Amino acid sequence: QSVLTQPPSASGTPGQRVTISCSGSRSNIGSNTVNWYQQLPGTAPKLLIYNNNQWPSGVPDRFSGSKSGTSASLAISGLQSEDEADYYCAAWDDSLNGRVFGTGTKVTVL
Amino acid sequence: EVQLVESGGGLVQPGGSLRLSCAASGFTFSTYWMSWVRQAPGKGLEWVANIKEDGSEKYYIDSVKGRFTISRDNAKNSLYLQMNSLRVEDTAVYYCARDKAVTIWDYWGQGTLVTVSS
């Protein structure tokens, strides 16, 4: 059972802004940076955002990350059909002394 | 171009063994920690194990300690996962991933499916 909670689903129409939350605790998000992964259908995960709000090379700035207290968020601006995917947050947990992923959010473009 | 290519997955009976391999190319393999991350069918991601650049440190998720062994051969640019005493709950796609930093995996392989079933 994951210690990082995400909504199971989120949706929007093309061009809209969609936000995904990742809720944790003081031992994980509250103390460490958060990273986000995108998993397109049938493919491997891809690093989307690291260290809360940094973009790896090649990731469009339509994707943005933020963190406040024990929660983090991923925002997708100007939603596109190719953004349909599962999104996962990840962080280190000091209490578990281990790496934890969020429960995952499936984004649907209507 | 960084490439990670896993192999070795398949169908195995409970209690059996399997060895996964990951061939790396396009970067200096010996200078990166490497991880295995798995994903059960229809489920989320779960980090399994990782290994230091020179193989001197290895870490595992509790559920695989004593059953799985991660190793590497820097001369062959290869990462391995020896899986023994396999359980039904180990059924998953296993991904090889490069560690950029803690919980930052910047490159992933395509995955290899391990099915544990009688």
PDB file of C-alpha atoms in Angstrom, chain A residues 33-35 37 39 42-47 50-51 86 88 90-92 98-103, chain B residues 33 35 37 39 43-47 50 59 95 99-100 102-111:
ATOM      1  CA  THR A  33      11.887  16.401  -3.099  1.00  0.00           C
ATOM      2  CA  VAL A  34       9.193  14.979  -5.355  1.00  0.00           C
ATOM      3  CA  ASN A  35       9.592  13.575  -8.835  1.00  0.00           C
ATOM      4  CA  TYR A  37       6.744  10.133 -14.114  1.00  0.00           C
ATOM      5  CA  GLN A  39       3.643   6.345 -18.454  1.00  0.00           C
ATOM      6  CA  GLY A  42       1.921   0.117 -23.063  1.00  0.00           C
ATOM      7  CA  THR A  43       5.245   1.871 -22.554  1.00  0.00           C
ATOM      8  CA  ALA A  44       7.861   2.337 -19.848  1.00  0.00           C
ATOM      9  CA  PRO A  45       7.673   5.252 -17.424  1.00  0.00           C
ATOM     10  CA  LYS A  46       9.428   8.472 -18.375  1.00  0.00           C
ATOM     11  CA  LEU A  47      10.859  11.096 -16.029  1.00  0.00           C
ATOM     12  CA  TYR A  50      12.398  16.141 -10.879  1.00  0.00           C
ATOM     13  CA  ASN A  51      13.329  17.956  -7.681  1.00  0.00           C
ATOM     14  CA  ASP A  86      -0.754   7.418 -16.162  1.00  0.00           C
ATOM     15  CA  TYR A  88       3.073   8.820 -10.788  1.00  0.00           C
ATOM     16  CA  ALA A  90       7.762   9.497  -6.179  1.00  0.00           C
ATOM     17  CA  ALA A  91       9.773  10.510  -3.151  1.00  0.00           C
ATOM     18  CA  TRP A  92      12.108   9.199  -0.461  1.00  0.00           C
ATOM     19  CA  GLY A  98      12.938   3.707   1.232  1.00  0.00           C
ATOM     20  CA  ARG A  99      11.656   4.931  -2.096  1.00  0.00           C
ATOM     21  CA  VAL A 100       7.897   5.295  -2.492  1.00  0.00           C
ATOM     22  CA  PHE A 101       5.659   5.883  -5.481  1.00  0.00           C
ATOM     23  CA  GLY A 102       2.235   7.438  -5.567  1.00  0.00           C
ATOM     24  CA  THR A 103      -0.847   5.387  -6.365  1.00  0.00           C
TER      25      THR A 103
ATOM     26  CA  TRP B  33      23.793   3.561  -9.723  1.00  0.00           C
ATOM     27  CA  SER B  35      17.798   0.092 -10.244  1.00  0.00           C
ATOM     28  CA  VAL B  37      11.526  -1.231 -10.701  1.00  0.00           C
ATOM     29  CA  GLN B  39       4.864  -3.079 -12.086  1.00  0.00           C
ATOM     30  CA  LYS B  43      -0.990  -1.839 -10.783  1.00  0.00           C
ATOM     31  CA  GLY B  44       1.408   0.940  -9.898  1.00  0.00           C
ATOM     32  CA  LEU B  45       5.175   1.165  -9.811  1.00  0.00           C
ATOM     33  CA  GLU B  46       7.321  -0.391  -7.098  1.00  0.00           C
ATOM     34  CA  TRP B  47      11.078   0.044  -6.673  1.00  0.00           C
ATOM     35  CA  ASN B  50      19.461  -0.822  -6.657  1.00  0.00           C
ATOM     36  CA  TYR B  59      19.599  -2.182  -1.400  1.00  0.00           C
ATOM     37  CA  TYR B  95      12.137  -2.391 -15.648  1.00  0.00           C
ATOM     38  CA  ASP B  99      19.585   6.326 -11.133  1.00  0.00           C
ATOM     39  CA  LYS B 100      20.205  10.036 -11.643  1.00  0.00           C
ATOM     40  CA  VAL B 102      17.439   9.145  -5.129  1.00  0.00           C
ATOM     41  CA  THR B 103      13.982   8.493  -6.666  1.00  0.00           C
ATOM     42  CA  ILE B 104      15.104  10.108  -9.937  1.00  0.00           C
ATOM     43  CA  TRP B 105      15.296   7.473 -12.664  1.00  0.00           C
ATOM     44  CA  ASP B 106      16.142   9.310 -15.860  1.00  0.00           C
ATOM     45  CA  TYR B 107      16.228   6.419 -18.324  1.00  0.00           C
ATOM     46  CA  TRP B 108      14.174   3.223 -18.384  1.00  0.00           C
ATOM     47  CA  GLY B 109      14.243   0.054 -20.399  1.00  0.00           C
ATOM     48  CA  GLN B 110      11.167  -1.330 -22.157  1.00  0.00           C
ATOM     49  CA  GLY B 111      10.620  -3.923 -19.434  1.00  0.00           C
TER      50      GLY B 111
END
